[in-house]
XYZ file of C-alpha atoms in Angstrom:
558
model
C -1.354 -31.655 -0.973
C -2.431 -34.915 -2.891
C -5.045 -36.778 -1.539
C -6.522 -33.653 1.190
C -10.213 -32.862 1.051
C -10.858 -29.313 1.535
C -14.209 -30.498 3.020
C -11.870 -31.562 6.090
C -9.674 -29.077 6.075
C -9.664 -25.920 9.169
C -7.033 -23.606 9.246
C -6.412 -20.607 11.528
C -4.074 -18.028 10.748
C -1.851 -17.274 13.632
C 1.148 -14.694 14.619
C 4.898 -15.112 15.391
C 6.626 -12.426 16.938
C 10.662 -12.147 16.434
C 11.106 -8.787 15.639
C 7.859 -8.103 14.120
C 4.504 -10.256 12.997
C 4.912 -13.480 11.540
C 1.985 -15.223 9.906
C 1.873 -19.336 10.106
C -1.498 -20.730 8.111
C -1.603 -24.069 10.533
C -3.867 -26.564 8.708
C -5.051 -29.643 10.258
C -6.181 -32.345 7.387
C -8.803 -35.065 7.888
C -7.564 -38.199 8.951
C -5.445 -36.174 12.052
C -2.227 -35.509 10.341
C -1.178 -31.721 11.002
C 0.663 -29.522 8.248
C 2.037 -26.034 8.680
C 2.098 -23.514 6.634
C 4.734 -21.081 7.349
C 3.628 -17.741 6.696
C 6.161 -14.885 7.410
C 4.872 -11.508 7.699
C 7.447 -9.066 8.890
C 5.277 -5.487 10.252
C 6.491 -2.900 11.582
C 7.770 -3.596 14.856
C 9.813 -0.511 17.040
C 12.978 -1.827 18.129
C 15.476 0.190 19.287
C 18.405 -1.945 17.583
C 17.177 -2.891 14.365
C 17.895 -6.536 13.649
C 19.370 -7.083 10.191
C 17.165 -8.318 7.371
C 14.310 -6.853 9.286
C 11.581 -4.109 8.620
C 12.540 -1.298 11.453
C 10.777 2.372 12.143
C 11.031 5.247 14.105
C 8.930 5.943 17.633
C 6.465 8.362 15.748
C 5.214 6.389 13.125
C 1.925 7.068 11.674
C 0.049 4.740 8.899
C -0.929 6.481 5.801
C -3.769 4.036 4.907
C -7.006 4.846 6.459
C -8.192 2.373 8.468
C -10.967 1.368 6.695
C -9.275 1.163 3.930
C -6.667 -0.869 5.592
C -8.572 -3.814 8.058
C -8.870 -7.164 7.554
C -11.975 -8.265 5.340
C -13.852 -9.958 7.896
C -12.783 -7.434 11.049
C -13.197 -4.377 11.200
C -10.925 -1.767 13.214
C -12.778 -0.665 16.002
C -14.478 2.396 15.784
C -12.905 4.783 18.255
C -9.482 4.163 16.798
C -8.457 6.940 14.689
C -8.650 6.937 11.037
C -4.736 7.348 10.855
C -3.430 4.715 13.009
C -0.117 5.382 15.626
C 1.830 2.111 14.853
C 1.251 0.919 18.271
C -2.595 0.911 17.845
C -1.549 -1.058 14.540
C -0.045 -3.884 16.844
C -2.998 -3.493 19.515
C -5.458 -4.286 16.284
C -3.169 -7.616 15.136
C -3.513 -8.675 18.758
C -7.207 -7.755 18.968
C -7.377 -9.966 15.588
C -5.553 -12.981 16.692
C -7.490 -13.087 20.185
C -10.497 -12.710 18.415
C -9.865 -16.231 16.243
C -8.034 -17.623 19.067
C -4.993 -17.485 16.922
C -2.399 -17.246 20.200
C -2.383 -20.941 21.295
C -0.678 -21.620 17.783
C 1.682 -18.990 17.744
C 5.540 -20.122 17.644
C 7.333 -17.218 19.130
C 10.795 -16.354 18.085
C 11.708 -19.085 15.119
C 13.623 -18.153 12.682
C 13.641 -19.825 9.007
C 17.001 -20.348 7.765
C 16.608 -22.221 4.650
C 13.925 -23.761 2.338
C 14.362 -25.644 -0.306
C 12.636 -28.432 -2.580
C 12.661 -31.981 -1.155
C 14.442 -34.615 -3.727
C 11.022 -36.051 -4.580
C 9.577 -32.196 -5.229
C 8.989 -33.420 -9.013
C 6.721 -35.833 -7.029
C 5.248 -34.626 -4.233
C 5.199 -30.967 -4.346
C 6.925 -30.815 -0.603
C 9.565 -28.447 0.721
C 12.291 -29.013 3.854
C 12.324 -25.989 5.786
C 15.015 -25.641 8.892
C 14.562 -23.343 11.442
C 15.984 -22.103 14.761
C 14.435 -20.646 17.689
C 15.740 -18.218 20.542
C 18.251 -20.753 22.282
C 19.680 -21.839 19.097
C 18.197 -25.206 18.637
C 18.049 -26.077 15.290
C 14.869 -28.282 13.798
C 13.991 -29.575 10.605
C 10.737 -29.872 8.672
C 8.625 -31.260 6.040
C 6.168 -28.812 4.588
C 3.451 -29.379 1.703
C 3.113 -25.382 0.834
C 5.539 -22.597 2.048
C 4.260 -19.204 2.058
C 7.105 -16.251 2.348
C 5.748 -12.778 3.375
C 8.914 -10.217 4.728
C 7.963 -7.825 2.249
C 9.932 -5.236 0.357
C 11.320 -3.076 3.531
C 13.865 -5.332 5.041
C 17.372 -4.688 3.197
C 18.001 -1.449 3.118
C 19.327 0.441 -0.336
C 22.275 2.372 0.866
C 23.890 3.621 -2.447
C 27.107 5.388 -1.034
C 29.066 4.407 -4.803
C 26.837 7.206 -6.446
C 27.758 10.057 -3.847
C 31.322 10.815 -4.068
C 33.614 12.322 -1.426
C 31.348 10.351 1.302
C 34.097 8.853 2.895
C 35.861 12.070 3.822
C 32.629 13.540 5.436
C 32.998 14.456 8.995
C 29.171 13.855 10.427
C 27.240 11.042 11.103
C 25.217 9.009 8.526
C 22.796 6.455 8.179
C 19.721 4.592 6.321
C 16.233 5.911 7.105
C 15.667 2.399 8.848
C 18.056 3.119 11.411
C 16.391 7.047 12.370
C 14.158 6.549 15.892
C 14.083 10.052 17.688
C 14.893 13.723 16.535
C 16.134 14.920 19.946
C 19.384 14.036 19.211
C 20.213 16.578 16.142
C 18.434 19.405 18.086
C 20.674 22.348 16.591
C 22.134 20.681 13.901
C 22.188 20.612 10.667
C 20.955 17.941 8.767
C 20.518 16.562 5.062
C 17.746 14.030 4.313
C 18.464 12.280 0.836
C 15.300 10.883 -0.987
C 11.569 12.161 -0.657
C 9.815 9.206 -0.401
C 7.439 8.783 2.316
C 10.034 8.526 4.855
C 12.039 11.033 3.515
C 9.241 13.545 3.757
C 8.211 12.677 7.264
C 11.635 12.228 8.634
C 12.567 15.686 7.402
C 9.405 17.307 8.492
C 9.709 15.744 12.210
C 13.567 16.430 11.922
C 12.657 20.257 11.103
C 11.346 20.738 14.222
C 14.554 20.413 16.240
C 17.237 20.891 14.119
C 19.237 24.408 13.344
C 18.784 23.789 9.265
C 16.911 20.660 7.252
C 17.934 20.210 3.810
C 15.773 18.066 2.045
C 17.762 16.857 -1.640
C 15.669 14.950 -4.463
C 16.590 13.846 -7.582
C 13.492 14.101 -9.127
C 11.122 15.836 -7.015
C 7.672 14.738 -6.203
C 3.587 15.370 -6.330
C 2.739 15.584 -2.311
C -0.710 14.508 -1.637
C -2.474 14.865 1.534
C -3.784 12.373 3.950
C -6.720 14.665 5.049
C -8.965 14.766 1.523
C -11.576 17.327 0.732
C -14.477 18.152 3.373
C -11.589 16.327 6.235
C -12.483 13.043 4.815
C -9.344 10.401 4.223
C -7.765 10.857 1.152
C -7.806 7.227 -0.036
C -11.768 7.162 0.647
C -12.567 9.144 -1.986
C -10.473 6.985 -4.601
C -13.610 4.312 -5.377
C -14.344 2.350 -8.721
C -16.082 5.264 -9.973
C -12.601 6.995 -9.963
C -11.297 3.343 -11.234
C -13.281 3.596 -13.763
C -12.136 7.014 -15.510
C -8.714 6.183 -14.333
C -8.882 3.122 -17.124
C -11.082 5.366 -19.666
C -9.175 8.376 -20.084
C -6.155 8.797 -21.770
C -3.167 8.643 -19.113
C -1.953 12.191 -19.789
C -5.867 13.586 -18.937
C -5.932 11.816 -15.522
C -3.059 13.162 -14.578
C -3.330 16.745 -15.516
C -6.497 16.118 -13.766
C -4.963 15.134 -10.303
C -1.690 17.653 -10.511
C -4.253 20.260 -10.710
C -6.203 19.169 -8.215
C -2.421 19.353 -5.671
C -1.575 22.537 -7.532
C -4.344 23.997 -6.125
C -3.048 23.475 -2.378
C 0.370 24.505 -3.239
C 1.773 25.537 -6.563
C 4.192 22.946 -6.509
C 6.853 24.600 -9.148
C 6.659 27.734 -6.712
C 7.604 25.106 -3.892
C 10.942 23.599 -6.292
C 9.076 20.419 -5.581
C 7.727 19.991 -9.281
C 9.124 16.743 -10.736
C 9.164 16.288 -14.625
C 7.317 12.938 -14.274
C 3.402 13.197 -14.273
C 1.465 12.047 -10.914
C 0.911 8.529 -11.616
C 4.075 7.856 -13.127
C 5.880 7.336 -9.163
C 4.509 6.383 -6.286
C 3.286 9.402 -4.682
C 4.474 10.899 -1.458
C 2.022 11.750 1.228
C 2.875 13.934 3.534
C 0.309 16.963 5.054
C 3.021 19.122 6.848
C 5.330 19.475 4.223
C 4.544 22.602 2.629
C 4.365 24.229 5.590
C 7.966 23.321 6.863
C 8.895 24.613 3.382
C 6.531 28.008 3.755
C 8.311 28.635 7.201
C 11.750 27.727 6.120
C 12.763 24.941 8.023
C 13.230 22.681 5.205
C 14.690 23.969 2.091
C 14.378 21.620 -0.807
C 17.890 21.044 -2.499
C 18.747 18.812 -5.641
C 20.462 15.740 -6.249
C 24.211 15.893 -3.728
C 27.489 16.283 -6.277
C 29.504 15.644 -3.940
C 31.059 15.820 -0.055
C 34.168 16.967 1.646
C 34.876 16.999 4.916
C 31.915 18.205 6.586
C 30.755 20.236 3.896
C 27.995 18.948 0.876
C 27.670 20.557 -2.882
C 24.519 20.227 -4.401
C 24.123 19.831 -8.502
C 23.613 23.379 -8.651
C 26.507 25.174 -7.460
C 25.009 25.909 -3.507
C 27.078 24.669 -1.135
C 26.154 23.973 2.389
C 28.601 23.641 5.507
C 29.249 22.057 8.872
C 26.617 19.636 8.474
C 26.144 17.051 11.283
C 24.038 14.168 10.024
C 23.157 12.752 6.514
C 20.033 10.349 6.178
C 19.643 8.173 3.277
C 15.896 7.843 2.529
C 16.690 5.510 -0.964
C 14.661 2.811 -0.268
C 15.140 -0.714 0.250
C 16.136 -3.987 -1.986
C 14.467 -7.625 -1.700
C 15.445 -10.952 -2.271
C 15.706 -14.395 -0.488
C 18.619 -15.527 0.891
C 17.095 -18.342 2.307
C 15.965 -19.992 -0.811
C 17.014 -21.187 -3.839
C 17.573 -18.549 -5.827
C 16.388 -21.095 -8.890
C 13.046 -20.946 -7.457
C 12.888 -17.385 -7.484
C 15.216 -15.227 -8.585
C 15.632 -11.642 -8.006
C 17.995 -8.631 -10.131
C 17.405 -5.053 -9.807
C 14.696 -5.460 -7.435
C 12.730 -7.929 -10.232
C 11.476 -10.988 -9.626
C 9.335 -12.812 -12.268
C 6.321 -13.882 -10.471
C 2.361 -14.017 -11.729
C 0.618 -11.899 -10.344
C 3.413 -10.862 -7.959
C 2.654 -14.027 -6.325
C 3.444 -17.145 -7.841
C 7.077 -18.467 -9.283
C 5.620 -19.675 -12.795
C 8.174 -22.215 -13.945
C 7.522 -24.590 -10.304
C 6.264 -28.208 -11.323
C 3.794 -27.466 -8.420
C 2.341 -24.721 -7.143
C 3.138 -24.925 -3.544
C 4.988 -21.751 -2.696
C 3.740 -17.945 -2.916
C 5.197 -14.560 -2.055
C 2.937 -12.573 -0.153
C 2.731 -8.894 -0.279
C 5.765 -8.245 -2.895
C 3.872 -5.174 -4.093
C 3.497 -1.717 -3.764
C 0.007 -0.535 -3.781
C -1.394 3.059 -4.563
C -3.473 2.086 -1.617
C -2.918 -0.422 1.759
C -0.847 -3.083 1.533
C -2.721 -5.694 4.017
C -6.078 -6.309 1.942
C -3.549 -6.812 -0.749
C -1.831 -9.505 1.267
C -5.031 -11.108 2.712
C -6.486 -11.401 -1.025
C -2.972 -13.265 -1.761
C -2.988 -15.251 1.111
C -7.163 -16.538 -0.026
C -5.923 -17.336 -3.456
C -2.548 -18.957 -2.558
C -4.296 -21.528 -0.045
C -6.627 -22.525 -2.419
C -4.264 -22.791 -4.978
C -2.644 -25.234 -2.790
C -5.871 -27.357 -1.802
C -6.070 -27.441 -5.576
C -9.466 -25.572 -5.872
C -8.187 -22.892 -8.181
C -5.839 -24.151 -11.107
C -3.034 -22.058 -12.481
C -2.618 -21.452 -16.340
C 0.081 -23.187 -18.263
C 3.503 -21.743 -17.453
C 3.916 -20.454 -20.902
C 0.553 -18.115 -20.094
C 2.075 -17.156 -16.843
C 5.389 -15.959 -17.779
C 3.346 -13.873 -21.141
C 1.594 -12.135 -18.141
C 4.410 -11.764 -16.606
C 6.002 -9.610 -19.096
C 3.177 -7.663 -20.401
C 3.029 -6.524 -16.555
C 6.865 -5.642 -16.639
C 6.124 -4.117 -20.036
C 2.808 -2.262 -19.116
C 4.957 -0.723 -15.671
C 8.072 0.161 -17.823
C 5.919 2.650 -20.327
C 4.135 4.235 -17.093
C 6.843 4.438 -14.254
C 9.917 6.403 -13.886
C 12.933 3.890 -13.993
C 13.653 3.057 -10.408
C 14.240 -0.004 -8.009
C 10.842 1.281 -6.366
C 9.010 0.886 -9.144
C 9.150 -2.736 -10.195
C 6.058 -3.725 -8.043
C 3.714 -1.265 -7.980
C -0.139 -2.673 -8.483
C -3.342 0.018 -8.610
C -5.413 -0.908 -5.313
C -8.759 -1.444 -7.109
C -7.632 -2.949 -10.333
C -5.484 -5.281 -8.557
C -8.223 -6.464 -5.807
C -10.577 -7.461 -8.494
C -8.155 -9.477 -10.252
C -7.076 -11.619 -7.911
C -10.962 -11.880 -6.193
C -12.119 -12.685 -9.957
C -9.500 -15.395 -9.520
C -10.969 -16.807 -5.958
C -14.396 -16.324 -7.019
C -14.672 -13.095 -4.264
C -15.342 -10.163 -6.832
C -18.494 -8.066 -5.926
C -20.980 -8.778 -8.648
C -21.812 -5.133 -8.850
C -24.335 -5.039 -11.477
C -26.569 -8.019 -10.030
C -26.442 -6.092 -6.755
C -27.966 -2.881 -8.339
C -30.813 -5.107 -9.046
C -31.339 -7.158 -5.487
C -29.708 -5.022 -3.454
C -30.102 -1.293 -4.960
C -28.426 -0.090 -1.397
C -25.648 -1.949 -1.279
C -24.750 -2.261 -4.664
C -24.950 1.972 -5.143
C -22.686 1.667 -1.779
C -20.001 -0.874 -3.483
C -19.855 0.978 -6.276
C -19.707 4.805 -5.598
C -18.349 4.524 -1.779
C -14.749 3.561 -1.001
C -13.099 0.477 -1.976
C -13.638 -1.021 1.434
C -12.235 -4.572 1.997
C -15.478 -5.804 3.177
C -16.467 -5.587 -0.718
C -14.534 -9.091 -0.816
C -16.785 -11.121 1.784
C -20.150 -10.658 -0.001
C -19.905 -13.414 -1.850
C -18.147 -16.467 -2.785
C -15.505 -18.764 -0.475
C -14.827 -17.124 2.760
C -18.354 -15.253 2.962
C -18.549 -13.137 6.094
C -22.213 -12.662 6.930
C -21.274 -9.140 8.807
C -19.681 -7.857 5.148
C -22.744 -5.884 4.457
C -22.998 -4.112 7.820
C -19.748 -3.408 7.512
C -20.315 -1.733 4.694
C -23.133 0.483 5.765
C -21.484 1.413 8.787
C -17.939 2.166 7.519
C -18.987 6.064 7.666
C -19.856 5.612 11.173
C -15.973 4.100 11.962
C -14.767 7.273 10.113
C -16.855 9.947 12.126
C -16.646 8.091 15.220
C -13.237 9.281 16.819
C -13.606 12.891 15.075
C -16.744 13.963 17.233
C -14.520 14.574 20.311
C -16.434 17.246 21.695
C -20.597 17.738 21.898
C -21.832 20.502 19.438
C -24.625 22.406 20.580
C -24.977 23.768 16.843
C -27.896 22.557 15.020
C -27.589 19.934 12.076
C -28.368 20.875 8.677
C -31.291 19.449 6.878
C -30.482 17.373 4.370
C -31.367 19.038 0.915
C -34.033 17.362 -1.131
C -32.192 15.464 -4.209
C -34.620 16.137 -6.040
C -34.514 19.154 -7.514
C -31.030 18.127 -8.969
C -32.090 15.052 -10.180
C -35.206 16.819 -11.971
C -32.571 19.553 -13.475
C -30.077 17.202 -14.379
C -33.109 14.738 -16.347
C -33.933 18.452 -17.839
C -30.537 19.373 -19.064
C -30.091 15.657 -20.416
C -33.466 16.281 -22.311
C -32.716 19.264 -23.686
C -29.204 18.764 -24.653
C -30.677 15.185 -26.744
C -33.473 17.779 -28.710
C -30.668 19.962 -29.559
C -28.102 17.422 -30.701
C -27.367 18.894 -33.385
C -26.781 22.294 -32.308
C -24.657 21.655 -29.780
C -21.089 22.363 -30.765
C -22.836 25.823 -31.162
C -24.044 26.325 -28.492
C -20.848 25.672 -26.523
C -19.285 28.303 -28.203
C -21.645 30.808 -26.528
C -22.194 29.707 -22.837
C -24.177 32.697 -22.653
C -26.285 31.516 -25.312
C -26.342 27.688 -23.962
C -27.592 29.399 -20.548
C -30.599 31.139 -21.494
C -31.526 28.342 -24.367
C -31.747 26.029 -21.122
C -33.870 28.448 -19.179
C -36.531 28.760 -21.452
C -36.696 24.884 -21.623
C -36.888 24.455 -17.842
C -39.723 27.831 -17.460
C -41.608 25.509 -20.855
């Protein structure tokens, strides 16, 4: 990238589709010489026949992001889309994106990269030959100043058949979750779905529906939280900086006695043989809001870890043993890793691969390659990958400098540290990133953070909005390279987006009047009053709510 201006520079994200959405950053320098970026993003595109070393899903797939939660900074998802997006309105919105930026005229349709590597003078110039193929076969060759590579974490399926012994005698049909598309087929049978992940869950729930007998086996168990959050609202709306904020404060242990009470309270999950040992945030949670219910009517009956199978017959860890089962899905995840690069450059084992900030290989003697989306958010993945994608091309247009390689690969391990004392040890969890937390890192790093506190005092609105409303995306185009000037309407008018394909139907019933605040605000200011003239007394006090009750009431009637 020696010698560009960024002054000169436009670039326009566009899509390639070969099997799902690939992003390519095209950037055209002053002076008319044109550079690509490639930037692979494999989605979730329904194919009948998966394609190896692609991501694959079933017909019915539903996103469990919210789609505010979930847009683009800078475009909102149209308002009469649902909150909880069919995967084909997913696709409709890309499209809807890339017409919108006139992103089509760049797109290269069906080209597939089959190697990168470093050019002989990388030490030099920083450059990369990439060689790729398209639908006929031909075969080209390129010179590229900055790769991105963005196929995510759900492409090479985990299929651990070595730990499940006697699976070579069994009589049914099996397969890897990537590979379900339809239930009709096991209508009447009986089925075992291994692993209670996210697909596990829904797989087994849709499977229930049909089949004669679901058993659903875990190792561990799991906390099951609900996409539909308290008053209807979206679950991962009500998880702002305000929760942030006592999620950093309070002792781990706290927080999450907090939450599994919270879930408790919809289902006793012990009573439901769902309870894992772990604590809530030590795995990445399952949602799934039909779950207990296939449980409460007996169509799925939770089972442990398999011992073993024979013929068509499967014994579970505790002694039950279930027969004539037809079909076996293996819900255990997926592995990563680049075949088409050198695995010097990065290098993965056990589904690790030492990168800062999940994006950058540190030990590079430039910076001109970054993995996009290698994470696992508690929270949507593609604000996560746009926030990447901002700080990796201006990493390359050298505007933002990396630290010393010695101070990336320190991060590095503190991170693997940090996520080995919180996570149960598994393949899944050697990614995982907390939405908020990790947002604001990476915008401090691009100059994008909301200045939250300066806000409170020129924009009182916005800034209460930013900081006790959801952790919208738009948060990241108030400021800073990249400002959208249609951020802050975004923001007031996420609620509208939300409400907007719930009120189906006219209600003639009248609306309630919003209740003055300020009779809570004036008890509250009393209570704080009271409770600093009585200091002292306090710990007494508590002991005798009673007491603490009338003590109050006297100081309000005063």
């Amino acid at each position: 990238m020696k010698g560009w201006s960024p002054s000169a520079m436009k670039a326009a994200m566009t899509l390639e589709v070969s099997g799902g959405l690939r992003w390519v950053m095209m950037v055209h320098a002053g002076g008319g010489d044109e550079v690509l970026l490639p930037l692979s993003l494999w989605l979730c595109h329904l194919q009948e026949n998966p394609e190896p070393d692609r991501a694959s899903i079933y017909h019915s797939v539903i996103i469990n992001t919210s789609k505010e939660m979930m847009c683009f900074s800078d475009f909102p998802i149209p308002a009469e889309f649902p909150n909880f997006m069919h995967n084909s309105l997913i696709m409709d919105y890309f499209r809807m994106y890339a017409d919108h930026f006139q992103l089509t005229k760049h797109i290269r349709f069906n080209t597939k990269v089959l190697q990168i590597k470093r050019r002989s003078d990388f030490s030099r110039s920083g450059q990369w030959d990439v060689e790729t193929e398209n639908r006929d076969g031909k075969r080209e060759k390129h010179i590229f100043d900055a790769v991105m590579i963005c196929i995510g974490h759900h492409c090479q399926p985990n299929l651990p058949l070595h730990d499940f012994p006697g699976i070579e005698t069994f009589k049914g049909k099996y397969f890897h979750s990537r590979d379900y598309k339809t239930p009709e087929e096991w209508r009447n049978k009986k089925v075992v779905v291994i692993g209670i992940g996210n697909s596990g869950g829904d797989i087994a729930v849709e499977l229930s529906r049909v089949t004669k007998q679901l058993y659903l086996s875990t190792r561990r168990g799991a906390w099951i939280l609900n996409r539909v959050g308290e008053g209807g609202i979206p679950l991962d709306l009500q998880f702002n900086r305000v929760v942030d904020f006592f999620r950093r404060i309070l002792p781990f242990g706290v927080f999450c006695s907090l939450g599994e009470s919270q879930l408790n309270r919809r289902f006793n999950h012990a009573l439901y043989s769902l309870k894992p040992k772990h604590r809530l945030f030590s795995q990445h949670p399952t949602i799934n809001d039909e779950l207990p219910n296939r449980i409460l009517s007996g169509t799925v009956q939770v089972k442990p870890n398999i011992r073993q199978f024979q013929g068509s017959s499967v014994e579970f860890e505790d002694g039950s043993i279930v027969e004539d089962i037809d079909l076996v899905v293996f819900a255990t995840g997926y592995k990563f890793s680049y075949p088409f690069l050198d695995s010097r450059v990065v290098s993965v084992t056990e589904n690790k691969a030492s990168l800062y900030k999940y994006v950058f290989p540190p030990e590079l003697d430039h910076p001109t390659l970054a993995i996009i989306g290698l994470v696992q958010p508690l929270g949507a993945i593609m604000p996560i990958s746009e926030m990447q994608a901002r700080w990796a091309t201006r990493v390359f247009k050298g505007c933002i400098k990396l630290p010393p390689a010695a101070a990336m690969l320190r991060d590095i391990k503190c991170k693997q540290e940090a996520m080995a004392k919180r996570y149960v040890a598994s393949p899944r969890h050697t990614i995982q990133v907390d939405y908020v937390d990790y947002m604001d890192q990476i915008a401090e790093l691009v100059g994008v953070r909301p200045r939250i506190k300066r806000m409170l005092l020129t924009d009182p609105q916005l800034g209460l909005k930013v900081l006790l409303g959801p952790s919208t995306p738009y948060q990241y185009r108030l400021r800073g390279p990249g400002k959208w000037a249609g951020a802050r309407q975004a923001i007031f008018t996420q609620w509208e987006r939300v409400a907007k394909p719930l009120q189906t139907r006219l209600s003639d019933e009248p609306k309630p009047k919003k209740a003055s605040k300020w009779p809570l605000i004036m008890f509250t200011a009393a209570v704080g009053v009271w409770a600093y003239h009585h200091r002292n007394n306090f710990p007494a006090f508590l002991q005798d709510p009673t007491a603490l009750l009338d003590n109050i009431r006297a100081y309000l009637t005063a």
